[in-house]
């Protein structure tokens, strides 16, 4: 979700992402080091690894099987991001229902999402 959008909460339980989580268990999540708390950003320092001095990676997305350390719950049933308000840019920019979403859902045996409201961002 963009910074100015409403926070996804339990009141949003109908949101398809809260019963999916496939993206968090499918893709490497790399982001700029300045997003780390130690650098003035929001991502908790212990949840990411240094890649090359300018890039960090969410723990759990550097291995196979992939599963972001911030993902709670069971993929395809009920999930949440334990750092939703603090998550890095790639997570903020991921769009439910786009090609990458459908690819992740297929990887976990989940059907593609029905068309969503235009511009629905996690």
Phi, psi and omega in degrees: 000144179290161184302329183268359181275166179290144180289140177281120182232184177298336176294339179264026188302342177282349180299130185298335181292333183282354173239019183237269182081005183300324180297324181286349179239026181224331190237147171290139180243099177254144180205167182292141182303332181293350176278351179285147180303320180298338181256011180096003180268202186247338185290123180303131186305321183286354184262002182223158178249147173286134178262309184207022180093334177239350181232141175241164180224134176299134177300144181093337179266002178265359186233172175237128001287148179284136171197111180302137181298337181276350180282127175246155178092191183246124179306133179086357180236281179217122183222166175202162174259122183289348178233034186314310182289343184250001188298155182285169184307315181302325178287323178293331185268349182292133183251126176297132176091356179276182183303313181297322177298311180298322179297315179295317180298318179297320179301331181255014176074023180258144179291153176299152177288148170294157179308133180256171175305137181304133176081014180293115181244144180299000000 
